[in-house]
Each structure stands twice: as C-alpha cells, then as structure tokens.
Amino acid sequence: MNATGLAAVLARLHAAEAAAGRRRGEVTLLAASKQQSAATIRATAADGQRVYGENYVQEALPKMAALADLDLSWHFIGRLQRNKTRDVAMHFDWLHTLDRIDLARRLSAQRPPDRPPLQVLIEVNVSDEATKGGVACAEVAALAAEIRGLPGLCLRGLMCLPAPDPDPRRQRAAFATLRATLVALGDPALDTLSMGTSADLEAAVAEGATIVRVGTALFGERT
Ligand SMILES: *Cc1c(COP(=O)(O)O)cnc(C)c1O
C-alpha cells in the first residue's frame, strides 16, 4: 500500500458523493484488507484509514493483535462459520454478513458483556445467486425482528455483494433493491447500507451506500 492508492480511492469516493448530491465524507471507506499484512495495514492507518474489513478469522486475529496499539475499527465481511462465532463476537466491532438466526443467537450469547453490542448487518442476496450467502429480500423482515430481541447485537442495516456486472445501470438496480429493502423495514435506527466495491462504488454511492468496501483499488490485485 502507498499513499497514492488511498488518495486515489478517496478522490473517487468524494467525486461519487458530489455526483450524487451527498455530503463530502458522508460515506465510510472500509478497506477490505484480506491478504494484506499487518505492516501494510499499519502504513494505511498512518495515512488516516481507520476502518478495515477481514474475511477469514484465522487470518484476521494475528493482524488485529499486532495492530492493537492503533485505534482501528474491525469489520468481519466474510462467510461466517458456526465454529468461528465466538472469535467474531470477542474481537470484531461489526459483522456485515449475518444471514442465519442460529448464528445471531450464538454471537449474542458470546459477545463479552463489557463490550458494546456487536454491530450487525443482514446480508441480502439481491441477485438471487444460489451459491451466495445472504437471505432473500422477502426473508429480511423476519430475520430482523428476531435479531432485534438479542441483547448482544445491534442491528444497523443491510449489506450486499451482487454478482459482478459491467453495466452501471444493472449495478445501480441491484443496489437500489438493497436500499428499497431497508426502507421497507421502516426503522429509522437502521442507518447503514454496506454496498459497493472497487468495481462499482460509484453506483453504490448513487443508491445510498453508507459504507463502501474497497480492496483492489486500495492495495492492488490480490494473488
Ligand atoms: C474482498 C471483498 C471486497 C473488496 O473487493 P474489491 O473488488 O477488492 O474492492 C468487498 N466486499 C467483500 C465481502 C469482499 O470479500
């Protein structure tokens, strides 16, 4: 990572905010730091980047320990396995990929009482891909209602990772679906839409993203 990657992504993000008539700095940049070393994250943090997303618990924990002297916010954005809920509940600030009530119950029970509730997003499978995680739009309200009863969790909104699509109109349609699903829940406490990556952050910001998750454009192609 060099300062150029971060500066270029922030410039893109600010241009997207302006194009959408949104306030500069309104959208949070989450650095998707899978495969990046603790040293790379430390350098990015020195340039001012605070929020990081990790996909694999076993990869994330040593990096989080090595960077514990920094005030970083850690988001779990990978597929959550049942045997990893305790680590996520113990160590992360946010979880973007909640899609099962049994995992929600475990996370709530395992969240240490001296920490604030785990901030969670329901992952929605907006493009109805059979292989993807996430719940169908029609199932979101029922899952949200169950999560609201769990003291260790704080439901903040929705997340999606649509199938890659080069057409900006179709990119926007997928993100518009996520936004409409959030609006339909009718709960002003749900203030977060995590959507958009290196390939489609402009479309996501145009449709109301509050967090974009960017890896490649910040750190280069993963191996
Ligand atoms: C890796 C990852 C990203 C970032 O994707 P890029 O194309 O590298 O910007 C975003 N969201 C999730 C869930 C990811 O796993």
Coordinates of N, CA and C and ligand atoms in Angstrom, one line a residue:
M1 N 0.8 -1.2 0.0 CA 0.0 0.0 0.0 C 0.9 1.2 0.0
N2 N 0.5 2.2 -0.8 CA 1.2 3.5 -0.7 C 0.1 4.6 -0.6
A3 N 0.5 5.8 -0.3 CA -0.5 6.8 0.0 C -1.3 7.1 -1.3
T4 N -0.7 6.8 -2.5 CA -1.4 7.0 -3.7 C -2.7 6.2 -3.8
G5 N -2.7 5.0 -3.4 CA -3.9 4.1 -3.5 C -5.0 4.7 -2.7
L6 N -4.7 5.1 -1.5 CA -5.7 5.6 -0.6 C -6.2 7.0 -1.1
A7 N -5.3 7.8 -1.5 CA -5.7 9.2 -2.0 C -6.6 9.0 -3.3
A8 N -6.2 8.1 -4.2 CA -7.0 7.9 -5.4 C -8.4 7.4 -5.1
V9 N -8.5 6.5 -4.1 CA -9.8 5.9 -3.8 C -10.7 7.0 -3.1
L10 N -10.0 7.8 -2.2 CA -10.8 8.8 -1.6 C -11.3 9.9 -2.6
A11 N -10.4 10.2 -3.6 CA -10.8 11.1 -4.6 C -12.0 10.6 -5.4
R12 N -12.0 9.2 -5.7 CA -13.2 8.6 -6.4 C -14.4 8.7 -5.5
L13 N -14.2 8.4 -4.2 CA -15.4 8.4 -3.3 C -16.0 9.8 -3.2
H14 N -15.1 10.8 -3.1 CA -15.6 12.2 -2.9 C -16.3 12.6 -4.2
A15 N -15.7 12.2 -5.4 CA -16.4 12.6 -6.6 C -17.8 11.9 -6.7
A16 N -17.8 10.7 -6.3 CA -19.1 10.0 -6.3 C -20.1 10.6 -5.4
E17 N -19.7 11.0 -4.2 CA -20.6 11.7 -3.3 C -21.1 13.0 -3.9
A18 N -20.2 13.8 -4.5 CA -20.6 15.0 -5.1 C -21.6 14.8 -6.3
A19 N -21.3 13.8 -7.1 CA -22.2 13.5 -8.2 C -23.6 13.1 -7.7
A20 N -23.7 12.5 -6.5 CA -24.9 12.0 -6.0 C -25.6 13.1 -5.1
G21 N -25.0 14.3 -5.1 CA -25.5 15.3 -4.2 C -25.4 15.0 -2.7
R22 N -24.4 14.2 -2.4 CA -24.3 13.9 -1.0 C -23.1 14.6 -0.4
R23 N -23.1 14.7 0.9 CA -22.1 15.5 1.7 C -20.7 14.8 1.5
R24 N -19.7 15.6 1.4 CA -18.3 15.0 1.3 C -17.9 14.3 2.6
G25 N -17.5 13.1 2.5 CA -17.1 12.4 3.7 C -18.2 11.6 4.4
E26 N -19.4 11.7 3.8 CA -20.6 11.1 4.3 C -20.5 9.5 4.3
V27 N -19.8 9.0 3.3 CA -19.7 7.6 3.1 C -18.4 7.1 3.7
T28 N -18.5 6.0 4.5 CA -17.4 5.4 5.2 C -16.6 4.5 4.2
L29 N -15.3 4.7 4.1 CA -14.5 3.8 3.3 C -14.0 2.7 4.2
L30 N -14.4 1.5 3.9 CA -13.9 0.3 4.6 C -12.8 -0.3 3.7
A31 N -11.6 -0.5 4.3 CA -10.5 -1.1 3.5 C -10.6 -2.6 3.6
A32 N -10.9 -3.3 2.5 CA -11.0 -4.8 2.5 C -9.6 -5.3 2.5
S33 N -9.1 -5.7 3.7 CA -7.7 -6.0 3.9 C -7.3 -7.4 3.9
K34 N -8.1 -8.3 3.3 CA -7.8 -9.7 3.2 C -6.5 -9.8 2.4
Q35 N -5.6 -10.7 2.9 CA -4.3 -10.9 2.2 C -3.3 -9.8 2.4
Q36 N -3.7 -8.7 3.1 CA -2.7 -7.6 3.3 C -2.1 -7.8 4.7
S37 N -0.8 -7.6 4.8 CA 0.0 -7.8 6.0 C -0.4 -6.7 7.1
A38 N 0.0 -7.0 8.3 CA -0.2 -6.0 9.4 C 0.6 -4.8 9.1
A39 N 1.8 -5.0 8.5 CA 2.6 -3.8 8.1 C 2.0 -2.9 7.1
T40 N 1.3 -3.5 6.1 CA 0.6 -2.8 5.1 C -0.6 -2.0 5.7
I41 N -1.3 -2.7 6.6 CA -2.4 -2.0 7.3 C -1.9 -0.9 8.2
R42 N -0.8 -1.1 8.8 CA -0.2 0.0 9.7 C 0.1 1.2 8.9
A43 N 0.7 1.0 7.7 CA 1.0 2.1 6.8 C -0.2 2.8 6.3
T44 N -1.2 2.1 6.0 CA -2.5 2.7 5.6 C -3.1 3.5 6.7
A45 N -3.0 2.9 7.9 CA -3.6 3.6 9.1 C -2.8 4.9 9.3
A46 N -1.5 4.9 9.1 CA -0.7 6.1 9.3 C -1.2 7.2 8.3
D47 N -1.7 6.8 7.1 CA -2.3 7.7 6.2 C -3.7 8.2 6.5
G48 N -4.3 7.6 7.6 CA -5.5 8.1 8.1 C -6.7 7.1 7.9
Q49 N -6.4 5.9 7.4 CA -7.5 4.9 7.1 C -7.8 4.1 8.4
R50 N -9.0 4.2 9.0 CA -9.3 3.6 10.3 C -10.1 2.3 10.2
V51 N -10.9 2.1 9.2 CA -11.9 1.0 9.2 C -11.4 -0.1 8.2
Y52 N -11.3 -1.3 8.7 CA -10.8 -2.5 8.0 C -11.8 -3.6 8.0
G53 N -11.9 -4.3 6.9 CA -12.8 -5.5 6.8 C -11.9 -6.7 6.5
E54 N -12.2 -7.8 7.2 CA -11.5 -9.0 7.1 C -12.5 -10.2 6.8
N55 N -12.0 -11.2 6.0 CA -12.9 -12.3 5.6 C -12.6 -13.6 6.3
Y56 N -11.4 -13.7 6.9 CA -11.1 -15.0 7.5 C -10.6 -14.8 8.9
V57 N -11.3 -15.4 9.9 CA -11.0 -15.2 11.3 C -9.5 -15.5 11.6
Q58 N -9.1 -16.7 11.1 CA -7.7 -17.1 11.4 C -6.7 -16.2 10.8
E59 N -7.0 -15.5 9.7 CA -6.0 -14.6 9.2 C -6.1 -13.2 9.9
A60 N -7.3 -12.9 10.3 CA -7.5 -11.6 10.9 C -6.9 -11.5 12.4
L61 N -7.1 -12.5 13.2 CA -6.8 -12.3 14.6 C -5.3 -12.0 14.8
P62 N -4.3 -12.6 14.2 CA -3.0 -12.2 14.4 C -2.7 -10.7 14.0
K63 N -3.3 -10.3 12.9 CA -3.2 -8.9 12.5 C -3.8 -8.0 13.4
M64 N -4.9 -8.3 14.0 CA -5.6 -7.4 14.9 C -4.7 -7.3 16.2
A65 N -4.1 -8.4 16.6 CA -3.3 -8.4 17.8 C -2.0 -7.5 17.5
A66 N -1.4 -7.6 16.3 CA -0.2 -6.9 16.0 C -0.5 -5.4 15.9
L67 N -1.8 -5.0 15.7 CA -2.2 -3.6 15.5 C -3.0 -3.1 16.6
A68 N -3.0 -3.8 17.8 CA -3.8 -3.4 18.9 C -3.5 -2.1 19.5
D69 N -2.3 -1.6 19.2 CA -1.9 -0.2 19.7 C -2.6 0.9 18.9
L70 N -3.2 0.6 17.8 CA -3.9 1.6 16.9 C -5.4 1.5 17.2
D71 N -6.0 2.6 17.0 CA -7.5 2.7 17.3 C -8.2 2.4 16.0
L72 N -8.3 1.1 15.6 CA -8.9 0.8 14.3 C -10.2 0.1 14.6
S73 N -11.1 0.2 13.6 CA -12.4 -0.4 13.7 C -12.4 -1.7 12.8
W74 N -12.7 -2.8 13.3 CA -12.6 -4.1 12.6 C -14.0 -4.7 12.2
H75 N -14.2 -4.9 11.0 CA -15.5 -5.4 10.5 C -15.2 -6.8 9.9
F76 N -16.1 -7.8 10.2 CA -16.0 -9.1 9.6 C -16.9 -9.1 8.4
I77 N -16.3 -9.4 7.2 CA -17.1 -9.3 6.0 C -17.1 -10.6 5.2
G78 N -16.6 -11.7 5.8 CA -16.5 -13.0 5.1 C -17.7 -13.9 5.5
R79 N -17.8 -15.0 4.9 CA -18.8 -16.0 5.3 C -18.5 -16.5 6.7
L80 N -19.5 -16.4 7.5 CA -19.3 -16.8 8.9 C -19.6 -18.3 9.2
Q81 N -18.6 -19.0 9.7 CA -18.8 -20.4 10.0 C -19.2 -20.5 11.5
R82 N -20.0 -21.5 11.8 CA -20.5 -21.7 13.1 C -19.4 -21.8 14.2
N83 N -18.3 -22.4 13.8 CA -17.3 -22.6 14.8 C -16.4 -21.3 14.9
K84 N -16.8 -20.3 14.2 CA -16.0 -19.0 14.4 C -16.8 -17.9 15.0
T85 N -18.0 -18.2 15.5 CA -18.8 -17.1 16.0 C -18.2 -16.5 17.3
R86 N -17.6 -17.4 18.1 CA -17.0 -16.8 19.3 C -15.9 -15.8 19.1
D87 N -15.0 -16.2 18.1 CA -13.9 -15.3 17.8 C -14.5 -13.9 17.2
V88 N -15.5 -14.0 16.4 CA -16.1 -12.8 15.8 C -16.7 -12.0 17.0
A89 N -17.4 -12.6 17.8 CA -18.1 -11.9 18.9 C -17.1 -11.3 19.9
M90 N -15.9 -12.0 20.1 CA -14.9 -11.5 21.0 C -14.1 -10.3 20.5
H91 N -13.9 -10.4 19.2 CA -12.8 -9.5 18.7 C -13.3 -8.4 17.7
F92 N -14.4 -8.6 17.0 CA -14.8 -7.6 16.0 C -15.7 -6.6 16.5
D93 N -15.8 -5.4 15.8 CA -16.7 -4.4 16.1 C -18.0 -4.5 15.3
W94 N -17.9 -5.0 14.1 CA -19.0 -5.1 13.2 C -19.0 -6.5 12.5
L95 N -20.2 -6.9 12.1 CA -20.3 -8.1 11.2 C -21.3 -7.7 10.1
H96 N -20.8 -7.9 8.9 CA -21.6 -7.5 7.7 C -22.5 -8.6 7.1
T97 N -22.2 -9.9 7.5 CA -22.7 -11.0 6.7 C -23.7 -11.9 7.5
L98 N -24.4 -11.3 8.4 CA -25.3 -12.2 9.2 C -26.5 -12.6 8.3
D99 N -26.7 -14.0 8.3 CA -27.9 -14.4 7.4 C -28.6 -15.6 8.1
R100 N -28.3 -15.9 9.3 CA -29.0 -17.1 10.0 C -29.3 -16.7 11.4
I101 N -30.4 -17.0 11.9 CA -30.8 -16.7 13.3 C -30.0 -17.5 14.3
D102 N -29.6 -18.8 13.9 CA -28.9 -19.6 14.9 C -27.5 -18.9 15.1
L103 N -26.9 -18.4 14.1 CA -25.6 -17.7 14.3 C -25.8 -16.4 15.0
A104 N -26.9 -15.7 14.8 CA -27.2 -14.5 15.6 C -27.3 -14.8 17.1
R105 N -28.0 -15.9 17.4 CA -28.2 -16.2 18.8 C -26.8 -16.6 19.5
R106 N -26.0 -17.3 18.8 CA -24.7 -17.6 19.3 C -23.8 -16.4 19.5
L107 N -23.8 -15.5 18.5 CA -23.0 -14.3 18.6 C -23.4 -13.4 19.8
S108 N -24.7 -13.3 20.0 CA -25.3 -12.5 21.1 C -24.8 -13.1 22.4
A109 N -25.0 -14.4 22.5 CA -24.6 -15.0 23.8 C -23.1 -15.0 24.0
Q110 N -22.3 -14.9 23.0 CA -20.8 -15.0 23.1 C -20.2 -13.6 23.2
R111 N -21.0 -12.5 22.9 CA -20.5 -11.2 23.0 C -20.1 -10.9 24.4
P112 N -18.8 -10.4 24.7 CA -18.4 -10.1 26.1 C -19.3 -9.0 26.6
P113 N -19.8 -9.1 27.8 CA -20.7 -8.1 28.4 C -20.0 -6.8 28.6
D114 N -18.7 -6.7 28.7 CA -18.0 -5.4 28.9 C -17.8 -4.7 27.5
R115 N -18.2 -5.3 26.4 CA -18.1 -4.6 25.2 C -19.4 -4.1 24.7
P116 N -19.5 -3.1 23.9 CA -20.7 -2.7 23.3 C -21.3 -3.8 22.4
P117 N -22.6 -3.8 22.2 CA -23.1 -4.9 21.3 C -22.4 -4.9 20.0
L118 N -22.3 -6.1 19.4 CA -21.7 -6.3 18.1 C -22.7 -5.6 17.1
Q119 N -22.2 -4.7 16.3 CA -23.0 -4.0 15.3 C -23.1 -4.9 14.1
V120 N -24.4 -5.3 13.7 CA -24.5 -6.3 12.6 C -25.4 -5.7 11.5
L121 N -25.1 -6.3 10.3 CA -25.8 -6.1 9.1 C -26.3 -7.4 8.6
I122 N -27.5 -7.4 8.1 CA -28.0 -8.7 7.4 C -27.6 -8.7 6.0
E123 N -26.9 -9.8 5.6 CA -26.5 -9.9 4.2 C -27.7 -10.3 3.3
V124 N -28.0 -9.6 2.3 CA -29.1 -9.9 1.4 C -28.6 -10.3 0.0
N125 N -29.1 -11.4 -0.4 CA -28.7 -12.0 -1.7 C -29.6 -11.3 -2.8
V126 N -29.2 -10.1 -3.2 CA -30.1 -9.3 -4.1 C -30.1 -9.8 -5.5
S127 N -29.1 -10.6 -5.9 CA -29.2 -11.1 -7.3 C -29.6 -12.6 -7.3
D128 N -30.1 -13.1 -6.2 CA -30.6 -14.4 -6.1 C -29.7 -15.5 -6.6
E129 N -28.4 -15.4 -6.3 CA -27.4 -16.4 -6.7 C -27.5 -17.6 -5.8
A130 N -27.6 -18.8 -6.3 CA -27.7 -20.0 -5.5 C -26.5 -20.2 -4.6
T131 N -25.3 -19.8 -5.1 CA -24.1 -20.1 -4.4 C -23.7 -19.1 -3.3
K132 N -24.4 -18.0 -3.3 CA -24.1 -16.9 -2.4 C -24.7 -17.0 -1.0
G133 N -24.0 -16.4 -0.1 CA -24.6 -16.3 1.3 C -25.6 -15.2 1.2
G134 N -26.3 -15.0 2.3 CA -27.3 -13.9 2.3 C -28.7 -14.5 2.2
V135 N -29.7 -13.7 2.8 CA -31.1 -14.1 2.7 C -31.8 -13.4 1.6
A136 N -32.9 -14.0 1.1 CA -33.7 -13.3 0.1 C -34.3 -12.1 0.7
C137 N -34.6 -11.1 -0.2 CA -35.3 -9.9 0.3 C -36.5 -10.2 1.1
A138 N -37.3 -11.2 0.7 CA -38.5 -11.5 1.4 C -38.3 -12.0 2.8
E139 N -37.1 -12.4 3.1 CA -36.9 -13.0 4.4 C -36.2 -12.1 5.4
V140 N -35.9 -10.9 4.9 CA -35.2 -9.9 5.7 C -36.0 -9.5 7.0
A141 N -37.2 -9.1 6.8 CA -38.0 -8.6 7.9 C -38.1 -9.6 9.0
A142 N -38.3 -10.9 8.7 CA -38.4 -11.9 9.8 C -37.1 -12.0 10.6
L143 N -36.0 -12.1 9.8 CA -34.7 -12.2 10.5 C -34.4 -10.9 11.3
A144 N -34.7 -9.8 10.8 CA -34.5 -8.5 11.5 C -35.3 -8.5 12.8
A145 N -36.5 -9.0 12.8 CA -37.3 -9.0 14.0 C -36.7 -9.9 15.1
E146 N -36.1 -11.0 14.7 CA -35.5 -11.9 15.6 C -34.2 -11.3 16.2
I147 N -33.4 -10.7 15.3 CA -32.2 -10.1 15.8 C -32.4 -9.0 16.8
R148 N -33.5 -8.2 16.6 CA -33.8 -7.1 17.5 C -34.0 -7.6 18.9
G149 N -34.3 -8.8 19.2 CA -34.5 -9.3 20.5 C -33.2 -9.7 21.2
L150 N -32.1 -9.7 20.5 CA -30.9 -10.2 21.1 C -30.0 -9.1 21.7
P151 N -29.7 -9.2 23.0 CA -29.0 -8.1 23.7 C -27.6 -7.9 23.3
G152 N -26.9 -8.9 22.8 CA -25.5 -8.7 22.4 C -25.3 -8.2 21.0
L153 N -26.4 -8.0 20.3 CA -26.3 -7.5 18.9 C -27.1 -6.2 18.8
C154 N -26.5 -5.3 17.9 CA -27.3 -4.1 17.5 C -27.4 -4.1 16.0
L155 N -28.6 -4.3 15.5 CA -28.9 -4.4 14.1 C -28.8 -2.9 13.5
R156 N -27.9 -2.8 12.5 CA -27.7 -1.4 11.9 C -28.2 -1.3 10.5
G157 N -28.4 -2.4 9.8 CA -28.8 -2.3 8.4 C -28.5 -3.5 7.6
L158 N -28.2 -3.3 6.3 CA -28.1 -4.4 5.3 C -26.8 -4.2 4.5
M159 N -26.4 -5.4 4.0 CA -25.2 -5.5 3.2 C -25.5 -6.4 2.0
C160 N -24.8 -6.1 0.8 CA -24.9 -7.0 -0.3 C -23.6 -7.0 -1.1
L161 N -23.4 -8.1 -1.8 CA -22.3 -8.2 -2.7 C -22.8 -8.8 -4.0
P162 N -23.4 -8.0 -4.9 CA -24.1 -8.5 -6.1 C -23.0 -9.2 -7.0
A163 N -23.5 -10.0 -7.9 CA -22.7 -10.6 -8.9 C -22.0 -9.5 -9.7
P164 N -20.8 -9.6 -10.1 CA -20.1 -8.6 -10.9 C -20.9 -8.3 -12.2
D165 N -21.0 -7.0 -12.5 CA -21.8 -6.7 -13.7 C -21.2 -5.4 -14.3
P166 N -20.7 -5.4 -15.5 CA -20.0 -4.2 -16.0 C -21.0 -3.1 -16.4
D167 N -22.3 -3.4 -16.4 CA -23.3 -2.4 -16.8 C -23.7 -1.5 -15.6
P168 N -23.4 -0.2 -15.6 CA -23.7 0.6 -14.5 C -25.2 0.7 -14.1
R169 N -26.0 0.5 -15.1 CA -27.5 0.5 -14.9 C -27.9 -0.7 -14.0
R170 N -27.3 -1.8 -14.4 CA -27.7 -3.0 -13.6 C -27.0 -3.0 -12.3
Q171 N -25.8 -2.4 -12.2 CA -25.2 -2.3 -10.9 C -26.1 -1.5 -10.0
R172 N -26.6 -0.4 -10.5 CA -27.5 0.5 -9.7 C -28.8 -0.2 -9.3
A173 N -29.3 -1.0 -10.2 CA -30.5 -1.7 -9.9 C -30.4 -2.7 -8.7
A174 N -29.2 -3.3 -8.6 CA -29.0 -4.3 -7.5 C -28.9 -3.5 -6.2
F175 N -28.2 -2.4 -6.2 CA -28.1 -1.6 -5.0 C -29.4 -0.9 -4.6
A176 N -30.2 -0.5 -5.7 CA -31.5 0.1 -5.4 C -32.4 -0.9 -4.7
T177 N -32.2 -2.2 -5.0 CA -33.0 -3.3 -4.4 C -32.7 -3.3 -2.9
L178 N -31.4 -3.2 -2.6 CA -31.0 -3.3 -1.2 C -31.5 -2.1 -0.4
R179 N -31.4 -0.9 -1.1 CA -31.9 0.3 -0.4 C -33.5 0.2 -0.2
A180 N -34.2 -0.3 -1.2 CA -35.6 -0.5 -1.0 C -36.0 -1.4 0.1
T181 N -35.2 -2.5 0.2 CA -35.4 -3.5 1.3 C -35.2 -2.9 2.6
L182 N -34.2 -2.0 2.8 CA -34.0 -1.3 4.0 C -35.2 -0.4 4.3
V183 N -35.6 0.4 3.3 CA -36.7 1.4 3.5 C -37.9 0.7 4.0
A184 N -38.2 -0.5 3.4 CA -39.4 -1.3 3.7 C -39.4 -1.7 5.1
L185 N -38.3 -1.8 5.8 CA -38.3 -2.2 7.2 C -38.8 -1.1 8.1
G186 N -38.8 0.1 7.6 CA -39.4 1.2 8.3 C -38.9 1.5 9.7
D187 N -37.6 1.3 9.9 CA -37.0 1.5 11.2 C -35.9 2.5 11.1
P188 N -36.1 3.7 11.6 CA -35.0 4.8 11.5 C -33.7 4.4 12.1
A189 N -33.7 3.5 13.0 CA -32.4 3.1 13.6 C -31.5 2.3 12.7
L190 N -32.1 1.8 11.6 CA -31.3 1.1 10.6 C -30.8 2.1 9.6
D191 N -29.5 2.5 9.8 CA -29.0 3.7 9.1 C -27.8 3.3 8.2
T192 N -27.6 2.0 8.0 CA -26.4 1.5 7.3 C -26.7 0.7 6.1
L193 N -26.1 1.1 4.9 CA -26.1 0.2 3.7 C -24.7 0.0 3.3
S194 N -24.2 -1.3 3.5 CA -22.9 -1.6 3.1 C -22.9 -2.2 1.7
M195 N -22.5 -1.4 0.7 CA -22.6 -1.9 -0.7 C -21.6 -1.1 -1.5
G196 N -21.1 -1.8 -2.5 CA -20.1 -1.2 -3.4 C -18.7 -1.6 -3.1
T197 N -17.9 -2.0 -4.2 CA -16.5 -2.4 -4.1 C -15.7 -1.6 -5.1
S198 N -14.5 -2.0 -5.3 CA -13.6 -1.3 -6.3 C -14.3 -1.1 -7.6
A199 N -15.1 -2.1 -8.0 CA -15.7 -2.1 -9.4 C -16.9 -1.3 -9.5
D200 N -17.6 -1.0 -8.4 CA -18.9 -0.4 -8.6 C -19.3 0.6 -7.4
L201 N -18.3 1.2 -6.8 CA -18.6 2.0 -5.7 C -19.4 3.3 -6.1
E202 N -19.2 3.8 -7.4 CA -20.0 4.9 -7.8 C -21.5 4.6 -7.8
A203 N -21.8 3.5 -8.4 CA -23.2 3.1 -8.5 C -23.8 2.9 -7.0
A204 N -23.0 2.4 -6.1 CA -23.5 2.2 -4.8 C -23.7 3.5 -4.1
V205 N -22.8 4.4 -4.2 CA -22.9 5.7 -3.6 C -24.2 6.5 -4.2
A206 N -24.4 6.3 -5.5 CA -25.6 6.9 -6.1 C -26.8 6.4 -5.5
E207 N -26.8 5.1 -5.0 CA -28.0 4.5 -4.5 C -28.1 4.5 -3.0
G208 N -27.2 5.3 -2.3 CA -27.3 5.5 -0.9 C -26.4 4.7 0.0
A209 N -25.3 4.1 -0.5 CA -24.4 3.4 0.3 C -23.9 4.3 1.4
T210 N -23.8 3.7 2.6 CA -23.1 4.5 3.7 C -21.8 3.9 4.1
I211 N -21.5 2.7 3.6 CA -20.2 2.1 3.7 C -19.9 1.4 2.4
V212 N -18.7 1.7 1.8 CA -18.2 1.0 0.6 C -17.0 0.2 1.1
R213 N -16.9 -1.0 0.5 CA -15.9 -2.0 0.9 C -14.9 -2.1 -0.3
V214 N -13.7 -1.6 -0.1 CA -12.8 -1.5 -1.3 C -11.4 -2.2 -0.9
G215 N -11.0 -3.1 -1.8 CA -9.8 -3.8 -1.6 C -8.8 -3.5 -2.7
T216 N -9.1 -4.1 -3.9 CA -8.2 -4.0 -5.1 C -7.8 -2.6 -5.4
A217 N -8.7 -1.6 -5.4 CA -8.3 -0.3 -5.8 C -7.4 0.4 -4.8
L218 N -7.4 -0.1 -3.5 CA -6.5 0.4 -2.5 C -5.2 -0.2 -2.5
F219 N -5.2 -1.6 -2.6 CA -4.0 -2.4 -2.3 C -3.4 -3.0 -3.5
G220 N -4.1 -3.0 -4.7 CA -3.7 -3.7 -5.9 C -4.3 -5.1 -5.9
E221 N -4.1 -5.7 -7.1 CA -4.7 -7.1 -7.3 C -4.3 -8.0 -6.2
R222 N -5.2 -8.9 -5.8 CA -4.8 -10.0 -4.8 C -4.2 -11.1 -5.6
T223 N -3.4 -11.9 -5.0 CA -2.7 -13.0 -5.7 C -3.6 -14.3 -5.5
Ligands
LIG1 C1 -12.8 -8.6 -1.0 C2 -14.1 -8.0 -0.7 C3 -14.4 -6.7 -1.1 C4 -13.5 -5.8 -1.8 O1 -13.5 -6.2 -3.2 P1 -12.5 -5.4 -4.2 O2 -13.0 -5.8 -5.5 O3 -11.1 -5.9 -3.9 O4 -12.6 -4.0 -4.0 C5 -15.7 -6.2 -0.7 N1 -16.6 -7.0 -0.1 C6 -16.3 -8.2 0.3 C7 -17.3 -9.0 1.0 C8 -15.1 -8.8 0.0 O5 -14.8 -10.1 0.4

